[in-house]
CSV table of C-alpha atoms and ligand atoms in Angstrom, one decimal:
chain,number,residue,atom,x,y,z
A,93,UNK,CA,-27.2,-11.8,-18.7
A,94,UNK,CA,-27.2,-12.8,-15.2
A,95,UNK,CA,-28.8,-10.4,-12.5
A,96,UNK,CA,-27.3,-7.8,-11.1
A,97,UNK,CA,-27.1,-9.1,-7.2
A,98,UNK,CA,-27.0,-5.7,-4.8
A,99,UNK,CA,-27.6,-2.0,-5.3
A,100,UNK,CA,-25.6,0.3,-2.8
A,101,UNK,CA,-27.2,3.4,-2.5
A,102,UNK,CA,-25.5,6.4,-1.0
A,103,UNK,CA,-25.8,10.0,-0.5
A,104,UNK,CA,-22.9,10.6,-2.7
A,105,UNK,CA,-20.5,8.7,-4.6
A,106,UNK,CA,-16.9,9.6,-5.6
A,107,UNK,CA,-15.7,7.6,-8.8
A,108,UNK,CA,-12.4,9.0,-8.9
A,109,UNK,CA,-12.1,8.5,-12.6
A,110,UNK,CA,-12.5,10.9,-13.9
A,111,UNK,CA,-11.1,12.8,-11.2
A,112,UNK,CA,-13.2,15.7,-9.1
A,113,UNK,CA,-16.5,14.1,-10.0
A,114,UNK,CA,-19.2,14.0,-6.9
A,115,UNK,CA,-22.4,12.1,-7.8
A,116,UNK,CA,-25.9,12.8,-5.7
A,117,UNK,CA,-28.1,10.3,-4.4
A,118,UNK,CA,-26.5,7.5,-7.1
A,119,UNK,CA,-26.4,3.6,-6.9
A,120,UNK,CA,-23.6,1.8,-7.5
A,121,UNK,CA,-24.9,-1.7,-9.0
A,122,UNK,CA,-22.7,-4.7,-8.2
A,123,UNK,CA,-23.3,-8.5,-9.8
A,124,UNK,CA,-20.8,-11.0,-7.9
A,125,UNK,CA,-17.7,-9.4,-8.2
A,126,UNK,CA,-17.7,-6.9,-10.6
A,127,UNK,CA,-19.8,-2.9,-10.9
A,128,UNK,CA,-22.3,-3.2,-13.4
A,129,UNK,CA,-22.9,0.3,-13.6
A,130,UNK,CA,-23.8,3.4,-11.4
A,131,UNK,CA,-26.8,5.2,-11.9
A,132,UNK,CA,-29.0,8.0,-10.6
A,133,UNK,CA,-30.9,6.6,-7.4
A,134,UNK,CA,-34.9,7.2,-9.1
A,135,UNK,CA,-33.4,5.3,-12.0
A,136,UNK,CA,-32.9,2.2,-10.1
A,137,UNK,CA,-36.4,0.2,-10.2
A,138,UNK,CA,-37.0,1.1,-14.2
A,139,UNK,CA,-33.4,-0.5,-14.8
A,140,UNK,CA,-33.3,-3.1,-12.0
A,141,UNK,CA,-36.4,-4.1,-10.9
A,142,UNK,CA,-36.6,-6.0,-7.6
A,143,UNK,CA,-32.6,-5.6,-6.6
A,144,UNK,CA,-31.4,-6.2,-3.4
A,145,UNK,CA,-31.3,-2.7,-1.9
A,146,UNK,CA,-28.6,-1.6,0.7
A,147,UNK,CA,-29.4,2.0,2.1
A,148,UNK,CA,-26.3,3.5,3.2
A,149,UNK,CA,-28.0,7.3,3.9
A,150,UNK,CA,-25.0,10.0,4.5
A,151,UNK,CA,-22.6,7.8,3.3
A,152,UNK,CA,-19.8,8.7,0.4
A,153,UNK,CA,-18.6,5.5,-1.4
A,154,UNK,CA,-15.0,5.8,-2.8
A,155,UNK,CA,-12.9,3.2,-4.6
A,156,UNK,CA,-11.0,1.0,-1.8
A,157,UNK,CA,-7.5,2.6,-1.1
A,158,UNK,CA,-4.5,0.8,-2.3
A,159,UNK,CA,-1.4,0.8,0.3
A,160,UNK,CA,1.1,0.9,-2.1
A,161,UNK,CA,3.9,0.1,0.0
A,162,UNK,CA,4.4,-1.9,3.3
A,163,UNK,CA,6.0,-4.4,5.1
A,164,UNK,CA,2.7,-6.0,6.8
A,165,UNK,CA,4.2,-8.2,9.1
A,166,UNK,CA,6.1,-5.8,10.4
A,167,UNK,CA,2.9,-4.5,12.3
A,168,UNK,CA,4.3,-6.7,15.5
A,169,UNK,CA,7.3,-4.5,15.5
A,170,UNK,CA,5.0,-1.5,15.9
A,171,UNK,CA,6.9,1.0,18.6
A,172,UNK,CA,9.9,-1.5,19.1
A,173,UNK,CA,12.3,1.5,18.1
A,174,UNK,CA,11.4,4.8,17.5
A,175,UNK,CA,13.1,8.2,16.8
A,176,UNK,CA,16.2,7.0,15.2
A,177,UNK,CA,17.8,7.6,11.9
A,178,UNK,CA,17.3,4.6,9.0
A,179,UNK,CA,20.8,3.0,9.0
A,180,UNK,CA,20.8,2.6,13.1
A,181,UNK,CA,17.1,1.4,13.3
A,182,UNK,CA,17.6,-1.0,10.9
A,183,UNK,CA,21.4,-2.4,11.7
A,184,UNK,CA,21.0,-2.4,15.3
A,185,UNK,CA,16.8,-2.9,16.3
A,186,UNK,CA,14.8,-4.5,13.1
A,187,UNK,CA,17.5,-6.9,11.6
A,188,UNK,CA,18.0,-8.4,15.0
A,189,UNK,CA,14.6,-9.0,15.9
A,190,UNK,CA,14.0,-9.9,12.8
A,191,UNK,CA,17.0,-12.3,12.2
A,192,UNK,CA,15.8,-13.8,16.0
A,193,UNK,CA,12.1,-14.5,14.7
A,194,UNK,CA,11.1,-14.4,11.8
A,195,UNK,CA,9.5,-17.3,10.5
A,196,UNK,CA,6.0,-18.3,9.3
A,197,UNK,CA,4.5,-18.1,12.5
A,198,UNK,CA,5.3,-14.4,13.0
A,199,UNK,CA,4.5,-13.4,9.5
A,200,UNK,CA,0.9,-15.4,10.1
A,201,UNK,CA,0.8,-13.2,13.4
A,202,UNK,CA,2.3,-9.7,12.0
A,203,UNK,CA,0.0,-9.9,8.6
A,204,UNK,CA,-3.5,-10.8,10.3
A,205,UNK,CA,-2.5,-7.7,12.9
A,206,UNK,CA,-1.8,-5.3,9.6
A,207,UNK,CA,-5.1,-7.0,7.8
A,208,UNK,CA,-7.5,-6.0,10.8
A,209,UNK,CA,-5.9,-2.6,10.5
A,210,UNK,CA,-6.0,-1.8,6.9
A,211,UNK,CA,-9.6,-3.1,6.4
A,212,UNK,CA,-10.9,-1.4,9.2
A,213,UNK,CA,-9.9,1.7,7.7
A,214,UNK,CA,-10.7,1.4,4.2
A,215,UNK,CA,-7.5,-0.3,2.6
A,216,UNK,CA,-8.7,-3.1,0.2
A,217,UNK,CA,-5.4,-3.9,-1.5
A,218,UNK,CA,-1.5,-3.7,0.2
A,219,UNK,CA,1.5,-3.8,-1.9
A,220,UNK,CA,3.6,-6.0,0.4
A,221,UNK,CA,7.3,-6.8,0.9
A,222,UNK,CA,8.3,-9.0,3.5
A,223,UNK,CA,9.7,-12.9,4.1
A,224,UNK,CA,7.6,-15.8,3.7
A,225,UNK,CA,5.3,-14.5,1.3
A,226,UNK,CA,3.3,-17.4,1.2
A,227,UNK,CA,2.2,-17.1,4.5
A,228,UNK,CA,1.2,-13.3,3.6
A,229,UNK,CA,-0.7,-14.2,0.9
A,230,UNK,CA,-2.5,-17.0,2.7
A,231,UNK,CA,-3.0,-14.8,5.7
A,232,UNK,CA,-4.4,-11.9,3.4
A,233,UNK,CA,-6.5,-14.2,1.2
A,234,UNK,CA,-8.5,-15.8,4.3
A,235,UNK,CA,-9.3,-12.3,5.7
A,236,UNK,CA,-10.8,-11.9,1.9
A,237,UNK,CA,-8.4,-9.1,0.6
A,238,UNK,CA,-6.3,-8.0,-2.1
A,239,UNK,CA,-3.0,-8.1,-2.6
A,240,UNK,CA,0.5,-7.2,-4.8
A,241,UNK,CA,2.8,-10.0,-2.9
A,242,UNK,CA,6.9,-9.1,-3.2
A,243,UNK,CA,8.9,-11.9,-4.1
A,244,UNK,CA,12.2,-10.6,-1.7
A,245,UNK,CA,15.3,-10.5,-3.2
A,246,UNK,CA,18.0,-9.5,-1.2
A,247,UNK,CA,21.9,-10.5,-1.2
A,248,UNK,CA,21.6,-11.6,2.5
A,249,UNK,CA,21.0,-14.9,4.1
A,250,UNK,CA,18.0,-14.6,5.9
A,251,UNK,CA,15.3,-16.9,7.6
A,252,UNK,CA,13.4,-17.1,3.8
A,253,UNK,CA,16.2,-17.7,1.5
A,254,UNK,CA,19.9,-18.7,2.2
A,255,UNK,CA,21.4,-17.6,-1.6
A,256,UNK,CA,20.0,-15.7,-4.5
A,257,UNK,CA,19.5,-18.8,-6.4
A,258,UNK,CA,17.1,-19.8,-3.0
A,259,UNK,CA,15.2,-16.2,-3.1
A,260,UNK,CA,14.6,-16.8,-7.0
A,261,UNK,CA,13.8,-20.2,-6.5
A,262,UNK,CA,11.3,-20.0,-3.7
A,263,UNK,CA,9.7,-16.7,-5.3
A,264,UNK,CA,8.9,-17.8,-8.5
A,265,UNK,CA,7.4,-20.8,-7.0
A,266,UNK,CA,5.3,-18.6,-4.5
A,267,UNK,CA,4.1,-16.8,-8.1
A,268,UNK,CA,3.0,-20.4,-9.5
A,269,UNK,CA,1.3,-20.8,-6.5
A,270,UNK,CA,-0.9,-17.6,-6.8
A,271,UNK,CA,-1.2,-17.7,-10.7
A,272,UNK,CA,-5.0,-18.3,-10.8
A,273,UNK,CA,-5.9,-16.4,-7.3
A,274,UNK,CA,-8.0,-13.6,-8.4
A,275,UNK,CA,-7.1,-11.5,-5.4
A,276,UNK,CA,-3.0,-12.4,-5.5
A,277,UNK,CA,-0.6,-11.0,-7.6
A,278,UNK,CA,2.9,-10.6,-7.3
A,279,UNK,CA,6.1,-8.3,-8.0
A,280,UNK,CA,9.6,-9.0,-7.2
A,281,UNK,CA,10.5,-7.0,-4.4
A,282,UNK,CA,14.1,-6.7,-4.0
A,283,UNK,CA,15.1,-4.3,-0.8
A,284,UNK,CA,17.3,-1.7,-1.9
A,285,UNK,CA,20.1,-1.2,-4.4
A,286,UNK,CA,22.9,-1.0,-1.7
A,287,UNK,CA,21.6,-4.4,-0.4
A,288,UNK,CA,21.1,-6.2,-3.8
A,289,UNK,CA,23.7,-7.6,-6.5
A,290,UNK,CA,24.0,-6.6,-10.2
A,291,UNK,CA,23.6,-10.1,-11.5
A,292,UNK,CA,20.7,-10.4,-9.1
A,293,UNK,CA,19.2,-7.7,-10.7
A,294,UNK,CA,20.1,-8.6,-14.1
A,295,UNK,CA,18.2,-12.1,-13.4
A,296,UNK,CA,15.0,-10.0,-12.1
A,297,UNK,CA,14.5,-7.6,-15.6
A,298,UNK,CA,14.5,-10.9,-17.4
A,299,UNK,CA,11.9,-13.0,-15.7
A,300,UNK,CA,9.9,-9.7,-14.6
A,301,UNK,CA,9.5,-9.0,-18.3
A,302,UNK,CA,8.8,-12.8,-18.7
A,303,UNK,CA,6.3,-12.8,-15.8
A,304,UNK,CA,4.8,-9.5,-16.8
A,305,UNK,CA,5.1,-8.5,-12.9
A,306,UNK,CA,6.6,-5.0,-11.4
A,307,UNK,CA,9.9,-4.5,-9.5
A,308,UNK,CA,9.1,-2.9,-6.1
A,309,UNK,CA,13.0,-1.1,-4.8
A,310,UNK,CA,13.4,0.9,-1.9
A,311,UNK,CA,15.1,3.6,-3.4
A,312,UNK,CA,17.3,6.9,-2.9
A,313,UNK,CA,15.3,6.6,0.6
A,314,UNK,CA,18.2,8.5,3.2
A,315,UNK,CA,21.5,10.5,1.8
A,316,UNK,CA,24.0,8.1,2.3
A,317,UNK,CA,22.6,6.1,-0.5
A,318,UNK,CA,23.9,7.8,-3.3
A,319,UNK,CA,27.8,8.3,-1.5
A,320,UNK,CA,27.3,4.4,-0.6
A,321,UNK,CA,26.6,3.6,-4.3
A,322,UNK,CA,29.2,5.9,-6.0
A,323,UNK,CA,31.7,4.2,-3.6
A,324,UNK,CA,30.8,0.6,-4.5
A,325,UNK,CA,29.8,1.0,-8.2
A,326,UNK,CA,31.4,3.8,-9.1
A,327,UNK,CA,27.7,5.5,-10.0
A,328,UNK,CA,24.9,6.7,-9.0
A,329,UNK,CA,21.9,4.6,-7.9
A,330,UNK,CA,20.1,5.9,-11.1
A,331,UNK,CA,23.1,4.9,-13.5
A,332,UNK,CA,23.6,1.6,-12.3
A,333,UNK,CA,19.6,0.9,-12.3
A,334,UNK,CA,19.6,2.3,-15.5
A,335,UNK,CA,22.4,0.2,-16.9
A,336,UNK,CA,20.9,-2.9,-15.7
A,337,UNK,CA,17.7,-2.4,-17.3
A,338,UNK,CA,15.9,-1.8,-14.1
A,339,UNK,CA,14.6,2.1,-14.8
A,340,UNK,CA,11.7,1.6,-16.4
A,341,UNK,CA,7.9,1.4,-16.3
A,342,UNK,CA,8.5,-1.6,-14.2
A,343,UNK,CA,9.7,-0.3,-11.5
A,344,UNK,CA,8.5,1.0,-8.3
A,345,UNK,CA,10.5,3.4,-6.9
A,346,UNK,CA,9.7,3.9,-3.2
A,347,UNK,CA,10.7,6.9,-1.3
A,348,UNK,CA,12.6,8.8,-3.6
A,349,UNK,CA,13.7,11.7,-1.4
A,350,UNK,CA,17.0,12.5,-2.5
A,351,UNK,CA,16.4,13.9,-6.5
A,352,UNK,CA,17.8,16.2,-8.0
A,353,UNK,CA,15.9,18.2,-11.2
A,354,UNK,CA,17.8,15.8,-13.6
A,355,UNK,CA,16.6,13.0,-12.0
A,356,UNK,CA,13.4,14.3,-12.0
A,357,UNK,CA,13.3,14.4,-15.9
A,358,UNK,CA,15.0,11.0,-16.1
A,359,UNK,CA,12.0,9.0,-13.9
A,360,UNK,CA,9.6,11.0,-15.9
A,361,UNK,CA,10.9,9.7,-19.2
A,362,UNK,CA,11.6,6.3,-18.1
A,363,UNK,CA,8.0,5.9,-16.8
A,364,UNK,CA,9.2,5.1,-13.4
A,365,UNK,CA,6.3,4.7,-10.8
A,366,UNK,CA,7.6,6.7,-7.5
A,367,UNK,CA,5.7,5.3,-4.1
A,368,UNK,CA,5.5,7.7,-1.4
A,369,UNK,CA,5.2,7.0,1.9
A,370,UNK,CA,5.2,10.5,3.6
A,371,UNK,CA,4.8,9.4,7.5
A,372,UNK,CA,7.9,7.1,7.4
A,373,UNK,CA,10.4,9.5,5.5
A,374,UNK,CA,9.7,12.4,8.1
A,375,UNK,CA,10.1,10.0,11.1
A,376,UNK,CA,13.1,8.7,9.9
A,377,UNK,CA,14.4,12.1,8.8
A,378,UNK,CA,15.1,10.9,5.6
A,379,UNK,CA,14.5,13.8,3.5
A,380,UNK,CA,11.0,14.1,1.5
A,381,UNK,CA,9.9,13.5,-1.7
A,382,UNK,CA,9.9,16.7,-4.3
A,383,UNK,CA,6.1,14.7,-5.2
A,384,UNK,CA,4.9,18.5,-6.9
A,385,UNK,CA,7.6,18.5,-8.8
A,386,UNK,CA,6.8,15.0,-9.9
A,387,UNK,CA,3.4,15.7,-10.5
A,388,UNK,CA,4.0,18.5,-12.7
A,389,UNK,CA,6.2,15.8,-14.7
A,390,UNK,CA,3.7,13.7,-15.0
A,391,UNK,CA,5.2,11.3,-12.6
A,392,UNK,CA,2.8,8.7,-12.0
A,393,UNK,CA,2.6,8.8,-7.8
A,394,UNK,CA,0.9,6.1,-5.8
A,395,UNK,CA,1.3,6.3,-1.7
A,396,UNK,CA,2.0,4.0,1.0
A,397,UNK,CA,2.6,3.9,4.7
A,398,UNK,CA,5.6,1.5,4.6
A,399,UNK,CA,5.7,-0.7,7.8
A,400,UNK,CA,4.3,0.0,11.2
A,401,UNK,CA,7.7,0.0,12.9
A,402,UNK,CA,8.3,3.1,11.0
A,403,UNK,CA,4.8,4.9,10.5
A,404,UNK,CA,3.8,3.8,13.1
A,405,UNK,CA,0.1,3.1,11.9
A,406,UNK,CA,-1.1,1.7,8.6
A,407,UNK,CA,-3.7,4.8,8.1
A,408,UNK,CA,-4.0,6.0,4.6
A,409,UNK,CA,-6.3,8.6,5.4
A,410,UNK,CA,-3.8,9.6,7.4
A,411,UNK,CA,-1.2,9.3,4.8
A,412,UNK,CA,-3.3,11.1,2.2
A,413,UNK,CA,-3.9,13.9,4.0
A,414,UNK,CA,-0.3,14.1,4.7
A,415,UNK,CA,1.3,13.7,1.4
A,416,UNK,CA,-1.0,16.7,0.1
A,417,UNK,CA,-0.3,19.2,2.8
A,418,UNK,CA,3.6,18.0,2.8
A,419,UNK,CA,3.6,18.2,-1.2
A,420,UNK,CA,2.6,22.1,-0.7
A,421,UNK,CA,4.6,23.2,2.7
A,422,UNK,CA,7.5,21.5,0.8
A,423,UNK,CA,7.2,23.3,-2.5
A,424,UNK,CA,6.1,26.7,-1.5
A,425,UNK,CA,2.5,26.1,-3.6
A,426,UNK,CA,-0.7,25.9,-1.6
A,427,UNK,CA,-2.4,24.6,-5.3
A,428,UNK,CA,-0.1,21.7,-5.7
A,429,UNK,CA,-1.7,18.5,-5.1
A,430,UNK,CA,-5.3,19.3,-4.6
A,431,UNK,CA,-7.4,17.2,-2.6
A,432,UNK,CA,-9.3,15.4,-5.6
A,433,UNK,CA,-5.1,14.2,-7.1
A,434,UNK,CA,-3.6,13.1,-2.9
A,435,UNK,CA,-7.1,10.5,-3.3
A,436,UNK,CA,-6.2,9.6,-6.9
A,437,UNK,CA,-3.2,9.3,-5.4
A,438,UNK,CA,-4.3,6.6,-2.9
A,439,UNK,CA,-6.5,4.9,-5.3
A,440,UNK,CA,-5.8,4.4,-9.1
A,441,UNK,CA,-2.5,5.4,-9.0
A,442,UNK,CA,-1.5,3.3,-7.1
A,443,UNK,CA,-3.9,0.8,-9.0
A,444,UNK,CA,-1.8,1.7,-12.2
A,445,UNK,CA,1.8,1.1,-10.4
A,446,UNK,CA,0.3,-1.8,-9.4
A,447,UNK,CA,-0.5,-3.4,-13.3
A,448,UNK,CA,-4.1,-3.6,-11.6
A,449,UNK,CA,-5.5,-0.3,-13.1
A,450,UNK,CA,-8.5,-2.4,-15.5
A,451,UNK,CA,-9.9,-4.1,-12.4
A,452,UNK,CA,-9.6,-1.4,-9.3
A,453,UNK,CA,-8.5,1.8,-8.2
A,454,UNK,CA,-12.0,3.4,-9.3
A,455,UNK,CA,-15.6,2.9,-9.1
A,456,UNK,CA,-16.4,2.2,-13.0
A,457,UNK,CA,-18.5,0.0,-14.6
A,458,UNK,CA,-16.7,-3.5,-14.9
A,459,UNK,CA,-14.2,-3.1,-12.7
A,460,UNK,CA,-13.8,-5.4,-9.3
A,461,UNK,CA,-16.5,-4.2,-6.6
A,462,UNK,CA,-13.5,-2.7,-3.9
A,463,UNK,CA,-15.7,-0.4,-2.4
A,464,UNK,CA,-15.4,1.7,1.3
A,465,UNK,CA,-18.5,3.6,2.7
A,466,UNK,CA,-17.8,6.7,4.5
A,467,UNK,CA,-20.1,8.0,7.0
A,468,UNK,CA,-20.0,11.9,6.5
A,469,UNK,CA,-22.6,12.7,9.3
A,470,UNK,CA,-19.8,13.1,12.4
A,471,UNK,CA,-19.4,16.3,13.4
A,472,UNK,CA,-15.6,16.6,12.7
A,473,UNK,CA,-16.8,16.5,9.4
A,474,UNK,CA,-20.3,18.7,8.8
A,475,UNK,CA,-21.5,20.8,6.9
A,476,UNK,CA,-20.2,18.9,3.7
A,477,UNK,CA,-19.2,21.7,1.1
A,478,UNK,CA,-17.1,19.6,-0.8
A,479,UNK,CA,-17.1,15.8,-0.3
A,480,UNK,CA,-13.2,15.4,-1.8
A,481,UNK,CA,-12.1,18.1,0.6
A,482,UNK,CA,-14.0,16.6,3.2
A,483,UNK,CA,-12.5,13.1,2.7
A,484,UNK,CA,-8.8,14.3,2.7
A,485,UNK,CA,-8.4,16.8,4.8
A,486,UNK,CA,-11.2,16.1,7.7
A,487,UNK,CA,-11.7,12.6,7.5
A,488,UNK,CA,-10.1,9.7,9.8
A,489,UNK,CA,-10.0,6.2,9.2
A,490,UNK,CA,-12.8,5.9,12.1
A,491,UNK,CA,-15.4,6.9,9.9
A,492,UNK,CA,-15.0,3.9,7.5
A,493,UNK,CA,-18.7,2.3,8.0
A,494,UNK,CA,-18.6,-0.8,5.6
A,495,UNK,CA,-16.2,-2.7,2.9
A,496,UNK,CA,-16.4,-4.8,-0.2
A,497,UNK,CA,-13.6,-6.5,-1.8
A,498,UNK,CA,-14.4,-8.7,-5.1
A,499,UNK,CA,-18.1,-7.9,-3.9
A,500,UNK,CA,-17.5,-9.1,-0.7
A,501,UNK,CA,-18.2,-7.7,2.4
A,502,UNK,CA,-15.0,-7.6,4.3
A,503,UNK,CA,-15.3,-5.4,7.1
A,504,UNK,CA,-18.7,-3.7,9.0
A,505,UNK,CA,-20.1,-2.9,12.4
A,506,UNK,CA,-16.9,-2.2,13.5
A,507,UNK,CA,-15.0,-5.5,12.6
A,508,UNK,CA,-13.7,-7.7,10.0
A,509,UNK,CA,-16.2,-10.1,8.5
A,510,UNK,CA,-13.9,-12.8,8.3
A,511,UNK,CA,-11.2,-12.6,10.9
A,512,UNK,CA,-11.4,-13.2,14.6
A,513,UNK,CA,-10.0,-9.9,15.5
A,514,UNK,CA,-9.8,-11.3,19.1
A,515,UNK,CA,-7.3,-14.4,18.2
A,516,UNK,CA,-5.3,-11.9,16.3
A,517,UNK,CA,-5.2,-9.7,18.7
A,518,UNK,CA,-4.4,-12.2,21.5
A,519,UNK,CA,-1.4,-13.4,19.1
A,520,UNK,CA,-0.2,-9.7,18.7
A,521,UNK,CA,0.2,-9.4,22.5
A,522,UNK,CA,1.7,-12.5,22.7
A,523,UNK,CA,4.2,-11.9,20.0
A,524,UNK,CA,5.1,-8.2,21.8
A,525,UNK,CA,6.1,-10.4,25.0
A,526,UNK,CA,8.8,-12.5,22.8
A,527,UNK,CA,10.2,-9.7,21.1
A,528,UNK,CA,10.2,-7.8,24.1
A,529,UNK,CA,11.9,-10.1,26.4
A,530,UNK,CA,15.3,-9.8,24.2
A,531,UNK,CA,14.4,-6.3,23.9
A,532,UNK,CA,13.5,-4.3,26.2
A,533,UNK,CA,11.6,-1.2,25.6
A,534,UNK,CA,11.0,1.4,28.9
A,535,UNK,CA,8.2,2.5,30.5
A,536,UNK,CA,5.8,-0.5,28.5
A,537,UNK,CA,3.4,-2.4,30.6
B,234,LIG,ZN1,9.7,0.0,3.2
């Protein structure tokens, strides 16, 4: 049996799994990319004599949060248009810009910007859905992080793909490409259902089942959706999906504002994975997500931040916090979503939406070593009576000390271990002086 490689040893450990569990003065015990195990800290020289030691004092470790739904690139669009509703933001602001520039080169620039971001504050996997995926990946993969990349679909010509043929065409071969990457994976990503065909959809249940890979859909996001649909198709979202094979434990259901009871009960029974992204349905005054409701159905709920053009930051602390105290303002029930089920919620469940729930999402023996250290010791967030409360509802992203993916360290000392945060940021101001010179935005520098 090979030796274990590095002991982490923290004042407290949170495994997630099960859920509500606090350890005391444990090591977590790491060889190459995997957790061996995670013991108590006097333990550690009986069972692993001579281990690299790494003292990480008032420190909690927590499983690496999974952003379970955003458009990364989309970071250079950060503050381009703000305080509008959905359908004018995106018809007159982000399709524009996006149809101007969008091309490898500001996917390369937009995904770095998004990958400093999310490390920095404890993300270690993003489920992503943008154009030139291939660039995403490769920009994700050099930073050393995980990630779910979207094959889009959409029944639009855009700078990616001219025809659906194109989108299925270059998407499957982006999944080729990524077969034996062990931080890639991928999911078809088509937009929404008001901007995707039937047949297109059709072609996606087959080969997702084929390519045993999830179907990430913007869906019911903004009221018009189901009026839109019922005009078109003659149904509602939910029937159609349903009738093309598409509701189903597959699926990724992002947003999910506009339900109805019934609809509730229908996504429960069809195993239907609903992605929450809290920040971005206020802001867009979308409507907001019954998530207790779910819950209580036993609705598998992951959350996300969904692009920084409509967040506007990429902070799942932030978003964690917020989906808890939303999920109780909304449903009149201060006990619904407890602290220890919003940090499930931005760890293994979105692991499990993800297909990725055997190798992350929690800190258990042979699963993939994506861990964040916490420092706990600030004063915004002493004395520590409960380290789960502590890390949703006190905790910022600023107090993320250090980060492993795979067993890596990724990000520590204040910066990414393998990106030059200064070229990328150089690049994102760059990039903000292009998009701004077609579109002006007041009172910037
Ligand atoms: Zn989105």
């Amino acid at each position: 049996m090979p030796v274990p490689s590095l002991a982490l040893l923290a004042r407290w450990i949170v495994p997630v799994e099960p859920e509500n569990v606090v350890l005391e003065d444990h090591a977590l015990v790491v060889q190459g990319d995997s957790i061996v195990e995670l013991l108590p800290q006097r333990q550690l020289d009986s069972r692993h004599p001579g281990i690299q030691r790494e003292e990480l004092g008032n420190c909690v470790l927590i499983p690496g949060l999974v952003n379970c739904h955003t458009h990364s690139a989309m970071a250079l669009m950060r503050g381009l248009a703000d305080d509008l509703p959905l359908i004018r933001w995106l018809e007159d602001h982000i399709w524009p810009t996006e149809q101007r520039w969008v091309g490898p080169e500001f996917v390369r620039a937009g995904t770095e910007l998004a990958v400093a971001e999310m490390l920095a504050g404890g993300t270690t996997c993003f489920n992503d859905n943008y154009f030139f995926p291939d660039v995403t990946a490769a920009t994700a993969s050099r930073a050393g992080m995980r990630a779910v990349i979207g094959l889009p679909v959409i029944s639009l010509p855009t700078a990616w793909a001219e025809t659906e043929d194109e989108y299925f065409a270059r998407g499957l071969q982006v999944h080729q490409d990524l077969v034996s990457d062990p931080l890639m994976t991928t999911a078809f990503a088509p937009h929404a259902p008001y901007t995707v065909s039937d047949s297109a959809f059709a072609r996606m249940v087959e080969l997702a089942e084929e390519m045993d890979v999830p179907i990430h859909l913007h869906l019911l996001e903004a009221k018009g959706e189901i009026e839109g649909s019922r005009e078109r198709y003659g149904k509602h979202p939910l029937d159609r999906l349903a009738a093309l094979g598409v509701l189903g434990p597959r699926l990724l259901a992002v947003h999910m504002t506009q339900l109805e009871p019934v609809d509730m009960d229908r996504v429960a029974r069809a195993g239907v994975h609903v992605l929450h992204c809290p920040a971005s349905n206020l802001k867009l005054a979308s409507g907001i997500c019954p998530v207790a409701e779910l819950d209580r159905r036993g609705v598998n709920i992951a959350i996300g931040t969904d692009g920084a053009a409509s967040n506007n930051t990429l902070d799942m602390f932030a978003e964690m916090r917020l989906a808890a105290l939303l999920a109780k303002g909304f449903s009149g029930d201060p006990e619904a979503i407890p602290a220890a089920r919003a940090l499930s919620m931005a760890t293994l469940n979105g692991a499990r939406a993800l297909g990725l729930e055997d190798s992350i999402g929690s800190l258990r023996a042979g699963k993939q070593a994506d861990v964040v250290a916490v420092k706990l010791d600030r004063m915004e967030t002493l004395p520590v009576h409960h380290v789960v409360s502590q890390l949703v509802y006190a905790c910022s992203r600023h107090q993320v000390h250090k980060v492993w993916i795979a067993g890596q360290n990724v990000y520590q000392a204040g910066s990414c271990v393998r990106l030059d945060q200064a070229a990328v940021a150089s690049r994102a101001r760059e990039w903000a002086r292009r998009l701004r010179h077609d579109h002006p935005v007041e009172s910037q520098p």
